Short mmCIF file of C-alpha atoms and ligand atoms in Angstrom, two decimals:
data_model
loop_
_atom_site.label_atom_id
_atom_site.label_comp_id
_atom_site.label_asym_id
_atom_site.label_seq_id
_atom_site.Cartn_x
_atom_site.Cartn_y
_atom_site.Cartn_z
CA MET S 1 -0.18 -0.03 -0.15
CA LYS S 2 1.00 3.59 -0.62
CA GLN S 3 2.09 5.33 2.44
CA ARG S 4 -0.25 8.57 2.81
CA ILE S 5 1.15 12.21 2.02
CA LEU S 6 -0.10 15.86 2.24
CA ILE S 7 2.07 18.36 0.52
CA THR S 8 0.96 22.34 1.59
CA GLY S 9 1.55 24.63 -1.21
CA GLY S 10 0.65 22.24 -3.41
CA SER S 11 0.05 25.55 -6.45
CA GLY S 12 3.31 27.20 -5.42
CA LEU S 13 6.55 25.76 -7.67
CA LEU S 14 7.84 23.19 -5.67
CA GLY S 15 4.27 22.36 -4.42
CA GLY S 16 2.98 21.56 -7.78
CA ASN S 17 6.06 19.35 -9.13
CA LEU S 18 6.43 17.10 -5.96
CA THR S 19 2.22 16.84 -6.37
CA LYS S 20 3.01 15.30 -9.74
CA ILE S 21 5.88 13.83 -9.24
CA MET S 22 5.11 12.00 -5.95
CA SER S 23 1.84 10.49 -6.70
CA SER S 24 3.85 7.71 -8.82
CA PHE S 25 5.38 6.68 -5.22
CA PHE S 26 2.63 8.00 -2.59
CA GLU S 27 -0.91 8.51 -2.01
CA VAL S 28 -0.92 12.51 -2.34
CA HIS S 29 -3.05 15.11 -0.90
CA THR S 30 -2.47 18.80 -1.70
CA THR S 31 -3.44 21.92 -0.45
CA TYR S 32 -3.81 24.93 -2.11
CA TYR S 33 -5.11 28.67 -0.87
CA SER S 34 -5.89 31.41 -3.56
CA ASN S 35 -4.46 29.20 -6.70
CA SER S 36 -7.28 26.09 -7.32
CA PHE S 37 -6.47 23.60 -9.02
CA GLU S 38 -6.97 20.11 -10.47
CA MET S 39 -4.42 17.34 -11.11
CA ASP S 40 -5.32 13.69 -12.15
CA GLY S 41 -6.01 11.18 -9.38
CA ILE S 42 -4.74 13.54 -6.90
CA GLU S 43 -7.18 15.36 -4.18
CA THR S 44 -6.89 18.95 -3.88
CA HIS S 45 -7.95 20.85 -0.70
CA TYR S 46 -8.48 24.55 -0.08
CA LEU S 47 -6.16 25.44 3.23
CA ASP S 48 -5.60 28.67 4.78
CA ILE S 49 -2.50 27.54 7.33
CA LYS S 50 -3.24 30.29 9.36
CA ASN S 51 -6.51 29.06 10.01
CA ARG S 52 -5.62 26.46 13.02
CA GLU S 53 -9.55 24.98 12.99
CA GLU S 54 -9.24 24.02 9.35
CA VAL S 55 -5.70 22.82 9.77
CA PHE S 56 -6.44 20.44 12.15
CA ASN S 57 -9.38 19.34 10.37
CA ILE S 58 -7.96 18.45 7.14
CA ILE S 59 -5.19 16.44 8.79
CA ARG S 60 -7.26 14.63 11.35
CA LYS S 61 -9.45 13.92 8.15
CA ILE S 62 -6.31 12.87 5.70
CA GLN S 63 -4.59 11.12 8.49
CA PRO S 64 -0.78 11.73 6.64
CA LYS S 65 2.13 9.62 7.35
CA ILE S 66 4.32 12.31 6.28
CA ILE S 67 3.06 16.05 6.01
CA ILE S 68 5.34 18.27 3.22
CA HIS S 69 5.18 21.32 4.48
CA THR S 70 6.18 24.02 1.39
CA ALA S 71 3.23 26.59 2.04
CA ALA S 72 4.33 30.13 2.62
CA MET S 73 4.92 33.82 2.04
CA THR S 74 8.01 33.84 -0.49
CA GLN S 75 8.24 36.74 -2.19
CA ILE S 76 10.91 38.68 -0.16
CA SER S 77 10.35 42.38 -0.75
CA PHE S 78 6.65 41.45 -0.14
CA CYS S 79 7.37 39.89 3.36
CA GLU S 80 8.76 42.96 4.22
CA LYS S 81 5.95 45.05 3.71
CA LEU S 82 3.78 42.93 5.21
CA PRO S 83 5.87 41.17 8.29
CA GLU S 84 2.82 40.35 10.75
CA LEU S 85 1.11 38.52 7.74
CA THR S 86 4.22 37.00 7.14
CA TYR S 87 4.71 36.23 10.76
CA GLU S 88 1.31 34.30 11.04
CA VAL S 89 1.80 32.16 7.72
CA ASN S 90 5.62 30.98 7.72
CA VAL S 91 5.57 31.00 11.86
CA MET S 92 1.79 30.80 13.09
CA GLY S 93 0.67 28.46 9.90
CA THR S 94 3.78 26.07 10.95
CA GLN S 95 2.91 25.72 14.52
CA ASN S 96 -0.36 24.97 13.61
CA ILE S 97 0.93 22.10 11.26
CA CYS S 98 3.11 20.88 13.86
CA ASP S 99 0.30 21.05 16.26
CA ALA S 100 -1.84 19.48 14.52
CA ALA S 101 0.83 16.56 13.06
CA LYS S 102 1.17 15.71 16.58
CA GLU S 103 -2.09 14.57 17.38
CA ILE S 104 -1.30 11.40 14.47
CA ASN S 105 2.23 11.39 14.61
CA SER S 106 3.09 12.59 11.31
CA LYS S 107 6.79 13.25 9.87
CA ILE S 108 7.30 16.71 8.63
CA ILE S 109 9.43 17.71 5.95
CA TYR S 110 9.96 21.77 6.52
CA ILE S 111 11.33 23.68 3.24
CA SER S 112 13.64 26.04 4.70
CA THR S 113 15.80 28.17 2.54
CA ASP S 114 19.26 29.81 2.10
CA HIS S 115 17.88 33.12 3.42
CA VAL S 116 18.27 32.03 6.51
CA PHE S 117 21.97 32.89 6.46
CA ASN S 118 23.29 36.75 6.05
CA GLY S 119 25.70 35.45 2.75
CA LYS S 120 28.56 37.41 4.13
CA LEU S 121 30.30 33.85 3.96
CA GLY S 122 29.04 31.56 1.89
CA TYR S 123 29.37 27.36 1.38
CA TYR S 124 26.91 27.21 4.91
CA ALA S 125 26.85 24.22 6.33
CA GLU S 126 23.96 22.35 8.49
CA TYR S 127 25.55 23.22 11.72
CA ASP S 128 26.65 26.84 10.71
CA ILE S 129 24.31 29.60 12.75
CA PRO S 130 22.08 31.44 11.10
CA ASN S 131 21.27 35.15 10.53
CA PRO S 132 18.58 36.37 8.43
CA ILE S 133 18.68 39.85 7.62
CA THR S 134 15.02 39.93 5.86
CA VAL S 135 11.58 39.17 7.09
CA TYR S 136 11.26 36.30 4.70
CA GLY S 137 14.59 34.91 6.39
CA LYS S 138 13.52 35.19 9.62
CA THR S 139 10.35 34.08 9.60
CA LYS S 140 11.73 30.88 7.71
CA LEU S 141 14.02 30.41 10.58
CA LEU S 142 11.49 30.90 12.85
CA GLY S 143 9.67 28.00 11.28
CA GLU S 144 12.59 25.98 11.46
CA GLN S 145 12.78 26.40 14.90
CA VAL S 146 9.07 25.72 15.54
CA VAL S 147 9.57 22.16 13.58
CA GLN S 148 12.41 21.54 15.81
CA ASP S 149 10.60 22.15 19.14
CA SER S 150 8.11 20.02 18.00
CA LYS S 151 9.75 17.10 18.76
CA LEU S 152 8.22 15.20 15.98
CA LYS S 153 10.23 13.58 13.34
CA TYR S 154 11.65 15.68 11.14
CA ASN S 155 13.49 16.78 8.11
CA ILE S 156 14.47 20.56 7.30
CA ILE S 157 15.64 20.94 3.87
CA ARG S 158 17.35 24.45 2.94
CA THR S 159 17.76 24.69 -0.39
CA PHE S 160 17.33 27.08 -3.51
CA PHE S 161 15.73 25.75 -6.79
CA TYR S 162 14.41 26.69 -10.10
CA GLY S 163 11.82 24.86 -12.71
CA LEU S 164 8.31 25.10 -14.42
CA ASP S 165 5.29 25.99 -12.31
CA LEU S 166 3.12 23.30 -13.11
CA VAL S 167 0.15 25.43 -11.85
CA ASN S 168 -0.06 28.90 -10.86
CA ARG S 169 2.15 30.76 -13.81
CA SER S 170 3.78 32.68 -11.22
CA LYS S 171 5.44 36.01 -12.38
CA TYR S 172 8.52 35.99 -10.13
CA ASN S 173 9.64 32.40 -11.77
CA PHE S 174 13.60 33.10 -11.76
CA ILE S 175 14.28 30.62 -14.85
CA VAL S 176 11.44 31.36 -17.09
CA LYS S 177 12.14 34.97 -16.58
CA ILE S 178 15.78 34.64 -17.85
CA LEU S 179 14.38 31.98 -20.88
CA SER S 180 11.93 34.45 -21.95
CA ASN S 181 13.80 36.97 -22.28
CA LEU S 182 16.69 35.48 -23.89
CA GLU S 183 14.23 33.29 -26.10
CA ASN S 184 12.52 36.68 -27.13
CA GLY S 185 16.13 38.58 -27.78
CA ARG S 186 15.82 41.13 -24.88
CA GLN S 187 18.85 42.24 -23.03
CA ILE S 188 18.99 40.81 -19.69
CA LYS S 189 21.21 41.66 -16.60
CA GLY S 190 23.46 39.17 -14.94
CA TYR S 191 25.03 40.03 -11.23
CA LYS S 192 28.91 39.05 -10.65
CA ASP S 193 28.59 39.93 -6.85
CA ILE S 194 25.64 37.85 -5.74
CA PHE S 195 26.11 33.95 -5.33
CA PHE S 196 24.40 30.66 -4.96
CA THR S 197 23.65 27.02 -5.41
CA PRO S 198 21.09 26.37 -7.56
CA VAL S 199 19.10 23.23 -7.84
CA PHE S 200 16.39 21.89 -10.81
CA VAL S 201 13.42 21.26 -8.78
CA ASN S 202 13.13 17.71 -10.27
CA ASN S 203 16.53 17.13 -8.62
CA LEU S 204 15.73 18.71 -5.67
CA ILE S 205 12.30 16.29 -5.43
CA GLU S 206 14.49 12.88 -6.02
CA GLY S 207 16.22 13.88 -2.53
CA ILE S 208 13.01 15.04 -0.49
CA ILE S 209 11.90 11.15 -1.57
CA GLU S 210 14.67 9.55 -0.15
CA LEU S 211 13.89 11.41 3.27
CA CYS S 212 10.17 10.54 2.93
CA TYR S 213 11.93 6.67 2.75
CA ARG S 214 14.41 7.08 5.20
CA ASN S 215 14.87 7.35 8.99
CA ILE S 216 16.85 10.36 9.06
CA ASP S 217 15.82 13.31 10.99
CA GLY S 218 17.56 16.35 10.86
CA ILE S 219 18.55 19.46 8.40
CA PHE S 220 19.64 18.76 5.07
CA ASN S 221 21.22 21.17 2.51
CA LEU S 222 19.45 19.94 -0.70
CA ALA S 223 21.16 22.44 -3.17
CA GLY S 224 23.23 22.43 -6.75
CA SER S 225 26.79 20.89 -6.35
CA GLU S 226 28.01 24.12 -7.86
CA ARG S 227 28.42 27.61 -6.43
CA ILE S 228 28.03 30.15 -9.29
CA SER S 229 27.31 33.74 -9.33
CA HIS S 230 24.15 34.94 -10.40
CA PHE S 231 25.71 36.03 -13.93
CA GLY S 232 27.58 32.77 -14.01
CA PHE S 233 24.36 30.85 -13.89
CA LEU S 234 22.58 33.35 -16.82
CA LYS S 235 25.79 32.42 -19.05
CA LYS S 236 24.99 28.60 -18.18
CA VAL S 237 21.52 29.07 -19.12
CA ALA S 238 22.35 30.16 -22.70
CA GLU S 239 24.87 27.68 -23.35
CA VAL S 240 22.51 24.29 -22.32
CA PHE S 241 19.68 26.01 -23.76
CA LYS S 242 21.37 27.43 -27.06
CA LEU S 243 20.41 30.54 -26.55
CA ASN S 244 22.31 34.34 -27.29
CA PRO S 245 24.88 34.57 -24.46
CA GLU S 246 25.23 38.25 -25.48
CA LEU S 247 21.97 39.14 -24.34
CA ILE S 248 23.47 39.09 -20.76
CA ILE S 249 24.44 42.17 -19.75
CA GLU S 250 27.41 41.91 -16.54
CA ASP S 251 26.22 44.09 -14.02
CA ARG S 252 26.81 44.24 -10.00
CA ALA S 253 23.78 43.73 -7.48
CA SER S 254 25.54 45.95 -5.30
CA ASN S 255 24.50 49.23 -7.60
CA TYR S 256 20.78 48.49 -6.79
CA ASN S 257 18.62 48.81 -3.70
CA TRP S 258 17.15 45.44 -3.48
CA SER S 259 20.69 43.80 -2.86
CA LYS S 260 20.06 45.13 0.78
CA LEU S 261 17.21 42.03 1.15
CA ARG S 262 19.77 39.48 -0.19
CA GLY S 263 23.25 38.66 1.28
CA PRO S 264 26.46 38.52 -1.43
CA ASP S 265 27.30 34.65 -1.05
CA LEU S 266 24.31 31.99 0.14
CA SER S 267 25.49 29.17 -1.44
CA LEU S 268 24.82 25.90 0.33
CA GLY S 269 27.65 23.52 1.40
CA ILE S 270 26.19 19.95 0.64
CA HIS S 271 28.44 17.56 2.19
CA LYS S 272 26.57 15.81 4.57
CA SER S 273 23.98 14.91 1.78
CA LEU S 274 26.69 13.91 -0.44
CA VAL S 275 27.65 11.36 2.78
CA ASN S 276 24.40 10.83 4.23
CA LEU S 277 21.78 10.42 0.81
CA LYS S 278 22.32 8.30 -1.96
CA SER S 279 20.50 10.64 -4.27
CA LYS S 280 23.01 12.63 -6.79
CA LEU S 281 22.42 16.31 -6.63
CA LEU S 282 23.65 17.82 -9.62
CA ASP S 283 26.07 20.51 -10.45
CA ILE S 284 24.86 23.59 -12.79
CA GLU S 285 25.11 22.24 -16.14
CA SER S 286 23.40 18.91 -15.40
CA GLY S 287 20.87 20.27 -13.50
CA LEU S 288 19.92 22.63 -16.42
CA GLU S 289 20.49 19.65 -18.89
CA PHE S 290 17.87 17.76 -16.86
CA MET S 291 15.58 20.59 -16.67
CA LYS S 292 16.24 21.23 -20.43
CA LYS S 293 14.81 18.08 -21.04
CA THR S 294 11.35 18.16 -19.60
CA TYR S 295 10.74 21.90 -20.49
CA ASN S 296 7.79 22.33 -22.93
CA LYS S 297 8.20 25.69 -24.26
CA ASN S 298 5.15 25.19 -26.47
CA LEU S 299 2.83 24.81 -23.25
CA LEU S 300 4.12 27.65 -21.69
CA ASP S 301 3.67 30.35 -24.58
CA LYS S 302 0.49 28.91 -25.96
CA LYS S 303 -1.24 29.02 -22.78
CA ASN S 304 -0.05 32.46 -21.36
CA PRO S 305 2.74 34.36 -23.63
CA LEU S 306 3.02 37.53 -21.50
CA ILE S 307 3.22 36.81 -18.40
CA TYR S 308 7.13 35.85 -18.17
CA ILE S 309 7.94 39.39 -19.51
N1 NAP R 401 11.55 29.25 -4.83
C1 NAP R 401 12.82 29.27 -4.33
O1 NAP R 401 14.27 28.69 -4.77
C2 NAP R 401 12.95 28.80 -2.77
C3 NAP R 401 14.28 28.94 -2.17
C4 NAP R 401 14.46 28.54 -1.15
C5 NAP R 401 13.13 28.02 0.01
N2 NAP R 401 12.30 27.62 -0.67
C6 NAP R 401 11.14 27.64 0.14
O2 NAP R 401 10.42 26.48 -0.56
C7 NAP R 401 8.64 26.52 -0.56
C8 NAP R 401 8.15 26.35 -1.57
O3 NAP R 401 8.71 27.96 -2.18
P1 NAP R 401 7.91 27.99 -3.77
O4 NAP R 401 8.79 28.85 -4.57
O5 NAP R 401 7.61 26.97 -4.56
O6 NAP R 401 6.44 29.02 -3.28
P2 NAP R 401 5.88 29.66 -4.24
O7 NAP R 401 5.60 29.23 -5.41
O8 NAP R 401 5.67 31.13 -4.07
O9 NAP R 401 4.28 29.03 -3.66
C9 NAP R 401 4.14 29.01 -2.26
C10 NAP R 401 2.59 28.74 -1.66
O10 NAP R 401 2.24 28.39 -0.58
C11 NAP R 401 0.91 28.85 -0.64
N3 NAP R 401 0.29 29.67 0.32
C12 NAP R 401 0.64 30.91 1.27
N4 NAP R 401 0.08 31.48 1.61
C13 NAP R 401 -1.05 30.32 1.74
C14 NAP R 401 -1.68 30.34 3.49
N5 NAP R 401 -2.19 31.31 3.93
N6 NAP R 401 -2.04 28.91 3.39
C15 NAP R 401 -1.62 28.20 2.63
N7 NAP R 401 -1.00 28.17 1.48
C16 NAP R 401 -0.26 29.28 1.59
C17 NAP R 401 0.02 29.45 -1.62
O11 NAP R 401 -0.77 28.95 -2.41
P3 NAP R 401 -1.98 29.74 -3.29
O12 NAP R 401 -0.88 29.97 -4.77
O13 NAP R 401 -2.51 28.78 -4.10
O14 NAP R 401 -2.24 30.79 -3.06
C18 NAP R 401 1.71 28.37 -3.01
O15 NAP R 401 0.94 26.99 -2.88
C19 NAP R 401 8.50 27.86 0.99
O16 NAP R 401 8.63 27.65 2.11
C20 NAP R 401 10.01 28.87 0.07
O17 NAP R 401 9.89 29.59 1.49
C21 NAP R 401 11.71 28.31 -1.89
#
């Protein structure tokens, strides 16, 4: 019999891909908040994680063995403008989920972020002390603490990922914005002074699936195996997708005010995952090649030709 799992934030970038891929291995229940959706053979449920009663009702009804908690407020500048709402969703929402999970002893897999660090050092390991600088990072870190304090079986996954939205075509989608500009012959700025370790969402999901089956608690960095600058990543995208690299204009994030909301080097070290997990976290080029295999440009263009501009 397939294990029953509940995915919060199924309408999001990660949640949508998780819902689709995991339904081959698990009995998947998934939730949305403002973007309702349907997927073949999968039960989708409305859920506002701020609403404690709703959270308890859904978890009591579904009785999942594992809850993959991806739902969050994720737009960094938006979170700065709405700190109280961000706290309610990212911290209290996580508290509601953990408290309800305790009734049935579910395992929690909490998706966290590289933004729990200030980005002054880079190559952060799981044992490094977080020191977030934004409302988003601070509330995600408080969410981590809620999960750890719950005494449930848990994994906290720190990551930065890219991929295609399957449900809601978000205008903030990082990789689609890059591809859309390059494909349409528009210039795009690449920043040489910010670094990260991006992972293709399907590759991240391989790691999450492994953690569903394995009995190892704790924090794991599931990120790409290679640190790269934003500029370097854009160049790699152009190379792998055979697009014009000349459209990428060298720039510095420090020229812009928004860079205050992001430390310069948010790269994550994956040594612990390499040692403990069988899933192979890919380098930049292999991750992009993996994405290219699943990239359906026609589908995106026909459904919503302008949204990624
Ligand atoms: N994108 C990245 O590279 C990245 C990097 C590091 C960590 N993360 C973490 O990974 C997780 C998933 O990120 P993502 O980029 O896939 O997110 P996303 O695309 O922004 O989706 C966010 C999800 O949260 C749901 N949500 C928002 N408010 C809610 C509420 N009050 N109640 C219930 N659901 C609510 C949204 O539902 P509706 O759309 O239906 O409203 C959506 O399904 C997040 O926890 C994020 O912090 C993301």
